[in-house]
PDB file of C-alpha atoms in Angstrom:
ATOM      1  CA  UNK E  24     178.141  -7.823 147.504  1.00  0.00           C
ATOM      2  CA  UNK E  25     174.925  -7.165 146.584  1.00  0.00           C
ATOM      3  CA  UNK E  26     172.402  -5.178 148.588  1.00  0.00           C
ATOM      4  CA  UNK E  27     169.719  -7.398 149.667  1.00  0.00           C
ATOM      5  CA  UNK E  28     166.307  -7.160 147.427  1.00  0.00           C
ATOM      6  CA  UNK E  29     163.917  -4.312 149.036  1.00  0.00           C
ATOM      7  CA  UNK E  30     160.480  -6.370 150.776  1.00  0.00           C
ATOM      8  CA  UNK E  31     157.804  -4.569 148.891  1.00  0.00           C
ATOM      9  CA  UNK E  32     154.984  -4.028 151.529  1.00  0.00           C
ATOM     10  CA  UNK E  33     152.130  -3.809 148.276  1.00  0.00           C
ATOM     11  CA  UNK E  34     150.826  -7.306 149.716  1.00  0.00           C
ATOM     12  CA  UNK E  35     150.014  -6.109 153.072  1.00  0.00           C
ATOM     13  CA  UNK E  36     147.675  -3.991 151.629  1.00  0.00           C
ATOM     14  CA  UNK E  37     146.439  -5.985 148.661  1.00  0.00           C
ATOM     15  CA  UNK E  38     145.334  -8.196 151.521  1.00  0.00           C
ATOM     16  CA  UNK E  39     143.489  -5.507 153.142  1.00  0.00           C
ATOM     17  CA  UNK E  40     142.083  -4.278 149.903  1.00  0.00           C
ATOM     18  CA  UNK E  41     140.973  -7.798 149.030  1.00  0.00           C
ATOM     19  CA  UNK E  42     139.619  -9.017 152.677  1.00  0.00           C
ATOM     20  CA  UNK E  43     137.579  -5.669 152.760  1.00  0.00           C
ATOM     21  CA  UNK E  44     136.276  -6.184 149.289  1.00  0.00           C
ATOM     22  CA  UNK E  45     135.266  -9.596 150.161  1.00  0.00           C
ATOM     23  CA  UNK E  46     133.563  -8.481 153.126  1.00  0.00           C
ATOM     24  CA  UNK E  47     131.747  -5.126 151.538  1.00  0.00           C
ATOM     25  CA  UNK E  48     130.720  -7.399 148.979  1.00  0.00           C
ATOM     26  CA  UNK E  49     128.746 -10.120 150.794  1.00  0.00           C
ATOM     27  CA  UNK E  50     127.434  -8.151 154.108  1.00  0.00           C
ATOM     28  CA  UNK E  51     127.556  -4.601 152.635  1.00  0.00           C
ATOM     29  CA  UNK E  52     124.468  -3.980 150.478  1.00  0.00           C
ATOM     30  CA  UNK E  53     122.273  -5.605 153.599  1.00  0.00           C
ATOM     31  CA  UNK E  54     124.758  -3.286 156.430  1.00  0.00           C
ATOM     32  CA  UNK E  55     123.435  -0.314 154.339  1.00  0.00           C
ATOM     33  CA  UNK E  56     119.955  -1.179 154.135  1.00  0.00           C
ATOM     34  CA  UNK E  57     119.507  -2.369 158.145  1.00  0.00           C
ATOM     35  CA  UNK E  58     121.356   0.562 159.098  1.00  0.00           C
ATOM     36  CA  UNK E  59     121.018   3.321 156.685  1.00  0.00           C
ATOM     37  CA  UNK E  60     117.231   2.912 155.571  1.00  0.00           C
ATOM     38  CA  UNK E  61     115.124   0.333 157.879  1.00  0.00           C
ATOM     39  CA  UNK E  62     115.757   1.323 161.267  1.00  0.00           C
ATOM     40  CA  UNK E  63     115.972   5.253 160.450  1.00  0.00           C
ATOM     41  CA  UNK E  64     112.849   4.679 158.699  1.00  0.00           C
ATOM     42  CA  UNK E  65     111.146   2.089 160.630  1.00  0.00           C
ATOM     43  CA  UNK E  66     110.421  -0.661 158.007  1.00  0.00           C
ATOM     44  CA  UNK E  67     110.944  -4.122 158.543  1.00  0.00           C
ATOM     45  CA  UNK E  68     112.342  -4.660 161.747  1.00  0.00           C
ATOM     46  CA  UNK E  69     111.624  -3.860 165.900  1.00  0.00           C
ATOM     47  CA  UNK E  70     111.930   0.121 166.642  1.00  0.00           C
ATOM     48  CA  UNK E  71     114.748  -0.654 169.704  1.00  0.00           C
ATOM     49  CA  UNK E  72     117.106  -2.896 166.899  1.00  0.00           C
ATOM     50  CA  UNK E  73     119.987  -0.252 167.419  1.00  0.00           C
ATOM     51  CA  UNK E  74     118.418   1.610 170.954  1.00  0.00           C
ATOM     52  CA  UNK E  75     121.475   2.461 173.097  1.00  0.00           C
ATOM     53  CA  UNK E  76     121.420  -0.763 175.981  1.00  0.00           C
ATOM     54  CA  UNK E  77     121.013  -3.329 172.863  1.00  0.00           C
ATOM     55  CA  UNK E  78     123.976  -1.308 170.908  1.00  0.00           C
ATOM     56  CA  UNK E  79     126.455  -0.911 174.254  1.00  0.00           C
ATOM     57  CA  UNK E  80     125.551  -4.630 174.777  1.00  0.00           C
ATOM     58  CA  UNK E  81     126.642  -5.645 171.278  1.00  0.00           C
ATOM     59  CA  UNK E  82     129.822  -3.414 171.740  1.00  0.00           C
ATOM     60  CA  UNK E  83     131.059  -5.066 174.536  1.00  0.00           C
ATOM     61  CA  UNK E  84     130.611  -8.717 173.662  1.00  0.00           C
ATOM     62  CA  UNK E  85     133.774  -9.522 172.092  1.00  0.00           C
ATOM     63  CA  UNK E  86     132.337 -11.137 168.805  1.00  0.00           C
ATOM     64  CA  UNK E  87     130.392  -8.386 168.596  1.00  0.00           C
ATOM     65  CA  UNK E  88     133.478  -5.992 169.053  1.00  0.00           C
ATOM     66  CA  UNK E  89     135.496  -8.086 166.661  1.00  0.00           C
ATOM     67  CA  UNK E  90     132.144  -7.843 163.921  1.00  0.00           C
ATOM     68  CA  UNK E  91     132.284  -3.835 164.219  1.00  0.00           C
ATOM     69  CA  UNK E  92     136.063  -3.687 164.330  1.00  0.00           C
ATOM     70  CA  UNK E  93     136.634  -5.857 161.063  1.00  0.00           C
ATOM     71  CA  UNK E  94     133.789  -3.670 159.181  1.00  0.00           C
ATOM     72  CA  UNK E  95     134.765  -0.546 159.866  1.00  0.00           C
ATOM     73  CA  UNK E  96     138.692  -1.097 159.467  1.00  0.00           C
ATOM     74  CA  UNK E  97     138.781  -3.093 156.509  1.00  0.00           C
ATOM     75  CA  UNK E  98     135.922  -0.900 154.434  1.00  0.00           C
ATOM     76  CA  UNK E  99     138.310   1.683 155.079  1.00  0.00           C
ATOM     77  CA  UNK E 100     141.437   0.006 153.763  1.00  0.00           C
ATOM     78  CA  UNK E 101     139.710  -1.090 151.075  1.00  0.00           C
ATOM     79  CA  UNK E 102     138.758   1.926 149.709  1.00  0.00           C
ATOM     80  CA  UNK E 103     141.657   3.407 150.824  1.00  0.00           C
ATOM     81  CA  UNK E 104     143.940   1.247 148.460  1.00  0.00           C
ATOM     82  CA  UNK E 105     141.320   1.457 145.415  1.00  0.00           C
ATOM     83  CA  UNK E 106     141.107   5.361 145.835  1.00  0.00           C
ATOM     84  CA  UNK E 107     144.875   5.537 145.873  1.00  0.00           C
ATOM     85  CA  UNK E 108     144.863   2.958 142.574  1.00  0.00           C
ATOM     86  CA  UNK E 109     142.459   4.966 140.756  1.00  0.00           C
ATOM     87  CA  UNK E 110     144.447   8.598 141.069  1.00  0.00           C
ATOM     88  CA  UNK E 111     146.226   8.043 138.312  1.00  0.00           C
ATOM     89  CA  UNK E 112     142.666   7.353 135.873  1.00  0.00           C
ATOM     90  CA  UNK E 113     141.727  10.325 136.655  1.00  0.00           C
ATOM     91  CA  UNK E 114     144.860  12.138 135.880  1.00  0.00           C
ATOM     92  CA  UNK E 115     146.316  13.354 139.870  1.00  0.00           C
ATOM     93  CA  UNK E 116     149.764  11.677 140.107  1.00  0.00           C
ATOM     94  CA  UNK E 117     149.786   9.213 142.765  1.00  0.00           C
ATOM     95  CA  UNK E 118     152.935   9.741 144.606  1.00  0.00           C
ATOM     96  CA  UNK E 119     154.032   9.366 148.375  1.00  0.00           C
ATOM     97  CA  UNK E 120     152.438  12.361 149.558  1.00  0.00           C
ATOM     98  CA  UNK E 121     148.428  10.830 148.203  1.00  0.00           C
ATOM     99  CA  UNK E 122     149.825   7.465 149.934  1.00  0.00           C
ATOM    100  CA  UNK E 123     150.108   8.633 152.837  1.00  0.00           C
ATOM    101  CA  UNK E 124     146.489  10.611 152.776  1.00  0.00           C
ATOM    102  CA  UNK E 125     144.637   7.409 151.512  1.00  0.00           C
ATOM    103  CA  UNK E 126     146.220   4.341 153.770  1.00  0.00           C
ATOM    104  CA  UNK E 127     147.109   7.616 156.579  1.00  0.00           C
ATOM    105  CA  UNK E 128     143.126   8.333 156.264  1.00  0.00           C
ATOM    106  CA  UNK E 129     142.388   4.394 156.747  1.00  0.00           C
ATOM    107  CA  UNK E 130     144.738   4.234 159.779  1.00  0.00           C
ATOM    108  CA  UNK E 131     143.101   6.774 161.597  1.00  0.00           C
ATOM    109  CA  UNK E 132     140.190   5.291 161.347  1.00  0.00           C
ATOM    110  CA  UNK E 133     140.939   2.013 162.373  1.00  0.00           C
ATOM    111  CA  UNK E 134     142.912   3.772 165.347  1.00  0.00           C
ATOM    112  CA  UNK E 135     139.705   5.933 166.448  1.00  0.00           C
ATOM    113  CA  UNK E 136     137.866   2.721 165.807  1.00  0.00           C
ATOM    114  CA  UNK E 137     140.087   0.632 168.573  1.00  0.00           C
ATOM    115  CA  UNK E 138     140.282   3.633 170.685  1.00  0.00           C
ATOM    116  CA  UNK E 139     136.010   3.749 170.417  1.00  0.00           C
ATOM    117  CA  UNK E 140     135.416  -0.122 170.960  1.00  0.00           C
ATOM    118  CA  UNK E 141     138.126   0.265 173.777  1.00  0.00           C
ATOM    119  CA  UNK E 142     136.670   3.064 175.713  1.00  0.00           C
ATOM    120  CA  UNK E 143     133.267   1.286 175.682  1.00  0.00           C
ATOM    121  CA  UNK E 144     134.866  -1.565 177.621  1.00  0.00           C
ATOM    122  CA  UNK E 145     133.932  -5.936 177.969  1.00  0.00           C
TER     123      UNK E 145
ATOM    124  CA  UNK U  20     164.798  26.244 132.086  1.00  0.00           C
ATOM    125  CA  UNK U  21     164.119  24.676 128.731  1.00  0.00           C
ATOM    126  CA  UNK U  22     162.102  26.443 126.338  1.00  0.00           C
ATOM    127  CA  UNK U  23     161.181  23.595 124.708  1.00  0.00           C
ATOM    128  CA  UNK U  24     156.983  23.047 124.937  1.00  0.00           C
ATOM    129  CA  UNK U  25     156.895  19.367 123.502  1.00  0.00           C
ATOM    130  CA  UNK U  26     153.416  18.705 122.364  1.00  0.00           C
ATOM    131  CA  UNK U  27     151.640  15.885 125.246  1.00  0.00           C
ATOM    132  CA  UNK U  28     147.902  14.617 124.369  1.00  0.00           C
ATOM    133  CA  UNK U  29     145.386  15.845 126.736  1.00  0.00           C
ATOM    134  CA  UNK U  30     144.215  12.728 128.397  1.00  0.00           C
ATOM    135  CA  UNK U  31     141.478  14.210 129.835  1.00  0.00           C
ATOM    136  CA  UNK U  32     137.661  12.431 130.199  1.00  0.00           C
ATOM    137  CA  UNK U  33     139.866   9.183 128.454  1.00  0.00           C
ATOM    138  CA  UNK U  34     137.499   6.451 130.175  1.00  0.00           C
ATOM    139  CA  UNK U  35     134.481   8.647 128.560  1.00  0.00           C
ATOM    140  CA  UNK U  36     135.391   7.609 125.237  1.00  0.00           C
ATOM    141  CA  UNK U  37     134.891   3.833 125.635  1.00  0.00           C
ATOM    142  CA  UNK U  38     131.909   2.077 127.751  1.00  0.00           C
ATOM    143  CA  UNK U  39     134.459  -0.793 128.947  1.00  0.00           C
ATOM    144  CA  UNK U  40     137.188   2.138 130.895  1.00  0.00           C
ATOM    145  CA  UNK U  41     132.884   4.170 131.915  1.00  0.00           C
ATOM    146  CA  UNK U  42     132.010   0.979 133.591  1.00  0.00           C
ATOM    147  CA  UNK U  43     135.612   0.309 134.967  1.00  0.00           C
ATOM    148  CA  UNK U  44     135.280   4.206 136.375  1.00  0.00           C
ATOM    149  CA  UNK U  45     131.697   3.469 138.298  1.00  0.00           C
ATOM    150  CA  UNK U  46     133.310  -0.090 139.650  1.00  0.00           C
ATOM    151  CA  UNK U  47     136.206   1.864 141.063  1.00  0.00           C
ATOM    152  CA  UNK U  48     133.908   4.804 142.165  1.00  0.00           C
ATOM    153  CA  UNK U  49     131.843   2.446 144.635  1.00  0.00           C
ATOM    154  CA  UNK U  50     135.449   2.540 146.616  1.00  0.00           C
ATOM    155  CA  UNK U  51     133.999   5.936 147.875  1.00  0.00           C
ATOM    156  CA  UNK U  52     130.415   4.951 148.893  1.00  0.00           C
ATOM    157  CA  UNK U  53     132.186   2.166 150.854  1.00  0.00           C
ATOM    158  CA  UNK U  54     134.574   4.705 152.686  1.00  0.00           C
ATOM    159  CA  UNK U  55     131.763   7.210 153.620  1.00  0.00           C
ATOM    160  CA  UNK U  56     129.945   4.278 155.457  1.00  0.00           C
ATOM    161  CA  UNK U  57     132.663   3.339 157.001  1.00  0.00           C
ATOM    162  CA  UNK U  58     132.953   7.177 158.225  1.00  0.00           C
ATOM    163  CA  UNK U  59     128.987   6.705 158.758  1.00  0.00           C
ATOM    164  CA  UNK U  60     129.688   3.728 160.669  1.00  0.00           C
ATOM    165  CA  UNK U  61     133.032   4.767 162.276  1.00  0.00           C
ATOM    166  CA  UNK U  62     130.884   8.290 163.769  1.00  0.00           C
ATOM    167  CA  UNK U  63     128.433   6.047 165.203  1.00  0.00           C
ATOM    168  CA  UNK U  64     130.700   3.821 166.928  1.00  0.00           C
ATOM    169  CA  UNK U  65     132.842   6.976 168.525  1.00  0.00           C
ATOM    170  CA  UNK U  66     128.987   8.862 169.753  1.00  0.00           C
ATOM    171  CA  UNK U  67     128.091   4.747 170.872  1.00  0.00           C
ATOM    172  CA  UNK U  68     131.363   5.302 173.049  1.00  0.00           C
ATOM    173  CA  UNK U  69     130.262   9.011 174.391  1.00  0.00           C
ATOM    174  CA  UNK U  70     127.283   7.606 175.980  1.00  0.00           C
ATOM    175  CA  UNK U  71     123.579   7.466 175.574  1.00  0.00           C
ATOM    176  CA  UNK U  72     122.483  10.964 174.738  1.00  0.00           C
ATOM    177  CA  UNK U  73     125.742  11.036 171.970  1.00  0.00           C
ATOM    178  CA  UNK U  74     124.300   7.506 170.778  1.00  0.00           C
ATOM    179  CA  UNK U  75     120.576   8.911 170.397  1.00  0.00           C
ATOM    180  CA  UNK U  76     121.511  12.311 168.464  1.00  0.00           C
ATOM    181  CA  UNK U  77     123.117   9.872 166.254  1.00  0.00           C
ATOM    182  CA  UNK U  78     119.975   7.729 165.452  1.00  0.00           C
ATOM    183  CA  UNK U  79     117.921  10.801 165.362  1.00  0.00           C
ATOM    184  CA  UNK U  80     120.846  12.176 162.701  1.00  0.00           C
ATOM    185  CA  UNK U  81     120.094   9.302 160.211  1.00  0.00           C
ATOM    186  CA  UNK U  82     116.488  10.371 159.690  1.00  0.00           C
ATOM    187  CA  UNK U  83     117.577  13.417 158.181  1.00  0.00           C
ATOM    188  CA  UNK U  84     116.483  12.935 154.498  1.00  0.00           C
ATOM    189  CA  UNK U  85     120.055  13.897 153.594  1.00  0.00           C
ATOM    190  CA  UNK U  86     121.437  10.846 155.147  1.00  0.00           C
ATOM    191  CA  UNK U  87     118.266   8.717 153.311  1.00  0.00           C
ATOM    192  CA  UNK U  88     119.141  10.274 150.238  1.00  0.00           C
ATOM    193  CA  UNK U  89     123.170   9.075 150.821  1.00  0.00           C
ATOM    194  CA  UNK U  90     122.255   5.858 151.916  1.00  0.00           C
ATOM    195  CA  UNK U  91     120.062   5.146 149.109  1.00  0.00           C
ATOM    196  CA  UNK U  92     123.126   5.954 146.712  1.00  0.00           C
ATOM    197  CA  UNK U  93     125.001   3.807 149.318  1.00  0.00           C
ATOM    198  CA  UNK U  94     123.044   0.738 148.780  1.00  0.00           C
ATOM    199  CA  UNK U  95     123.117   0.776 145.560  1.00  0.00           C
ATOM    200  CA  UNK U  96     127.074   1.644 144.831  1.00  0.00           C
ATOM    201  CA  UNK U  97     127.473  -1.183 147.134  1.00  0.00           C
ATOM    202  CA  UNK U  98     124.990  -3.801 145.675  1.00  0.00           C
ATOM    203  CA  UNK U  99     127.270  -2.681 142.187  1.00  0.00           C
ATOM    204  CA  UNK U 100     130.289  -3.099 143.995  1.00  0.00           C
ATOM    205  CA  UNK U 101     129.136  -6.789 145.237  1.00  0.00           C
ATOM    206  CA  UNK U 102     128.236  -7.536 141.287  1.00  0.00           C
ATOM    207  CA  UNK U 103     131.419  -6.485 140.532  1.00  0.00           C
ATOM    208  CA  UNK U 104     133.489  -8.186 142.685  1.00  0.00           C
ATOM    209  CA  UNK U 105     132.244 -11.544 141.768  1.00  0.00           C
ATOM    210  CA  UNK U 106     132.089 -10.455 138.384  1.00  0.00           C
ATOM    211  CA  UNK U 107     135.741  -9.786 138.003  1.00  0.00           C
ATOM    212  CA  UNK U 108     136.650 -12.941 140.383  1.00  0.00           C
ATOM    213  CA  UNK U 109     137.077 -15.466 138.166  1.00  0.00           C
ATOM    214  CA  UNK U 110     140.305 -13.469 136.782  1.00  0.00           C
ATOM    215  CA  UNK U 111     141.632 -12.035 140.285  1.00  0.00           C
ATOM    216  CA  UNK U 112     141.350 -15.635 142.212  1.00  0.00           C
ATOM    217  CA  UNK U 113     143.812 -18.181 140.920  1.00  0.00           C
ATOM    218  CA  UNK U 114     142.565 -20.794 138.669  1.00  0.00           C
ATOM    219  CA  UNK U 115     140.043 -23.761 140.374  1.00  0.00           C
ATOM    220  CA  UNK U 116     141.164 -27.232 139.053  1.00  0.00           C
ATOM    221  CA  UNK U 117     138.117 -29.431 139.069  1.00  0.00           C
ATOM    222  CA  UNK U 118     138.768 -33.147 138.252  1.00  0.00           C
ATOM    223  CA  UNK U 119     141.391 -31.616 135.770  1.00  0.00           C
ATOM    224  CA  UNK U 120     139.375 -29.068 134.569  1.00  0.00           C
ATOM    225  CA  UNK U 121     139.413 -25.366 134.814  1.00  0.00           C
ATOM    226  CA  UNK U 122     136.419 -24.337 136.752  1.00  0.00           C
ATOM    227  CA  UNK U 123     134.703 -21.827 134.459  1.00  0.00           C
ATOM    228  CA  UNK U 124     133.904 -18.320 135.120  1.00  0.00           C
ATOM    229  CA  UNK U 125     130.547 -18.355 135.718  1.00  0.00           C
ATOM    230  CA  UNK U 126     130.729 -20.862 138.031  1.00  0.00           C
ATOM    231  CA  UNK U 127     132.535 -18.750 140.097  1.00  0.00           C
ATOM    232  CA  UNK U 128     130.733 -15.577 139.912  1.00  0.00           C
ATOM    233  CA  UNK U 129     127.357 -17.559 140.691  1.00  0.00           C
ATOM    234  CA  UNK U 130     128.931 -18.951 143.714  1.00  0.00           C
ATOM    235  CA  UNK U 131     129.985 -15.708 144.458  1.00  0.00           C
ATOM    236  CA  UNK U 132     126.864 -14.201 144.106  1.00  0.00           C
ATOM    237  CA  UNK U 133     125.149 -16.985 145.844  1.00  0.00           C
ATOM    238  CA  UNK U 134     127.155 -16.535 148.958  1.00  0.00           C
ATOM    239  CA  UNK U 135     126.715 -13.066 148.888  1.00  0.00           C
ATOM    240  CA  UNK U 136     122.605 -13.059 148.787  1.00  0.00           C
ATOM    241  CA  UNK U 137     123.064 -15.987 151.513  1.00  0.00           C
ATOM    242  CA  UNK U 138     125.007 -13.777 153.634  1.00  0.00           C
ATOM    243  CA  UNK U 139     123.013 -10.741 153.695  1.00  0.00           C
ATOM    244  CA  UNK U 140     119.832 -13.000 154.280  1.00  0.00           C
ATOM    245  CA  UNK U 141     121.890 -14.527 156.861  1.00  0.00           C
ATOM    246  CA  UNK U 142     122.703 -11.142 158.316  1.00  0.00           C
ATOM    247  CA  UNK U 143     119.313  -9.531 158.393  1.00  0.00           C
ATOM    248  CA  UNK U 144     117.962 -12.808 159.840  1.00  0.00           C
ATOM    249  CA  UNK U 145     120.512 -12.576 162.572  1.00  0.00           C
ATOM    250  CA  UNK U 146     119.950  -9.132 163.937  1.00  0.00           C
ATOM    251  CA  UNK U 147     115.905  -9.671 163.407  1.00  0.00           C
ATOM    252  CA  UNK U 148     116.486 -12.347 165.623  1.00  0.00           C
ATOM    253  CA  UNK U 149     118.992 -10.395 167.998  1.00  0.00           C
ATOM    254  CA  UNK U 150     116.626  -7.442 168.091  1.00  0.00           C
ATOM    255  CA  UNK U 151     113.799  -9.384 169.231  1.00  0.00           C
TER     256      UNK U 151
END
């Protein structure tokens, strides 16, 4: 009998890839400019935008949680997957050991993440 | 061992020699602007979670012109990586039937790109209004 086909797992994170490329692409230029370059350098919009009550209070709603969470973790397992694509352009071979570096790298992230938006509590 | 020393082609600086592979390069470099915010983003979330003093060396941290200078070079990988990702849609998306005919291309990348200005108007519009 023949051995049952072997579940590839690429589409788990071709998902990923493509639901944080999706998401970088409409919200990320204007993510980067709010938090990167107005409020550090006061253009634009109120002083307090990001001062510590209004942030914790953001944190702990749960759409707010849920907004931070899906950023963070899926930028990261975006670029994650297109880093770990790209190796081989630029001539490092991409075997397990850089797979597990580039998705390990966007799974400790997302685990610090949870741990973060956990420990600040509802 | 073999002593054999077969002759391979250097494939070094490859994508250099041809603009398509140089702008395929930058489209896949944007992958690392997008993980260093997240890191950006992911450091401020973990000092948010230390407290209040953690939270305000943070904001103080992003006026350093270093960080200005980064998220300059952030903003715009990521404003390239937006063009691109509509750009190439049309071919990574299956194919939209419209009253039995293809959708073209550059209908797709304009909606793309539409939705994409909408939402970062919608977003700054949303936290102006949050902040005030």
């Amino acid at each position: 009998m023949k051995a049952p086909l072997k579940r590839s797992n690429a589409p788990i994170f071709w998902a990923l890839f493509g639901a944080g490329g999706m998401l970088s692409a409409l919200f990320g230029p204007m993510l980067v400019f709010i938090t990167g370059l107005a409020l550090p350098l006061g253009l634009l919009l109120p002083a307090d935008t990001m001062s510590y009550p209004k942030m914790l209070a953001f944190a702990q709603n749960i759409i707010g949680k849920g907004f931070i969470f899906a950023i963070i973790a899926l930028f990261l397992w975006h670029a994650a997957h297109r880093i770990f694509h790209s190796l081989h352009d630029i001539g490092i071979h991409a075997g397990t050991g850089a797979k597990l570096l580039c998705y390990g790298s966007a799974m400790l992230g997302t685990l610090i993440a949870a741990y973060a938006l956990l420990a600040i509590g509802f | 061992m073999s002593k054999r020393r077969p002759y391979v082609r250097s494939m070094d600086g490859w994508w250099r020699k041809n603009p398509f592979f140089v702008e395929y390069m930058i489209h896949e470099g944007t992958a690392l602007f997008v993980a260093a915010y997240a890191g950006v983003l992911l450091t401020g979330l973990y000092r948010l979670s230390q407290g209040e003093a953690a939270w305000n060396a943070w904001l103080a941290a992003l006026k350093n012109p270093w960080y200005i200078a980064f998220h300059l070079a952030a903003l715009a990988a990521l404003t390239y990586h937006s063009y691109t990702w509509f750009k190439i849609m049309p071919r990574t998306m299956p194919p939209v039937v419209v009253g039995g005919e293809r959708l073209p291309g550059w209908v797709i990348t304009a909606g793309g790109l539409a939705a994409a200005a909408a939402s970062c108007l919608g977003l700054l519009a949303l936290v102006w209004g949050m902040a005030r």
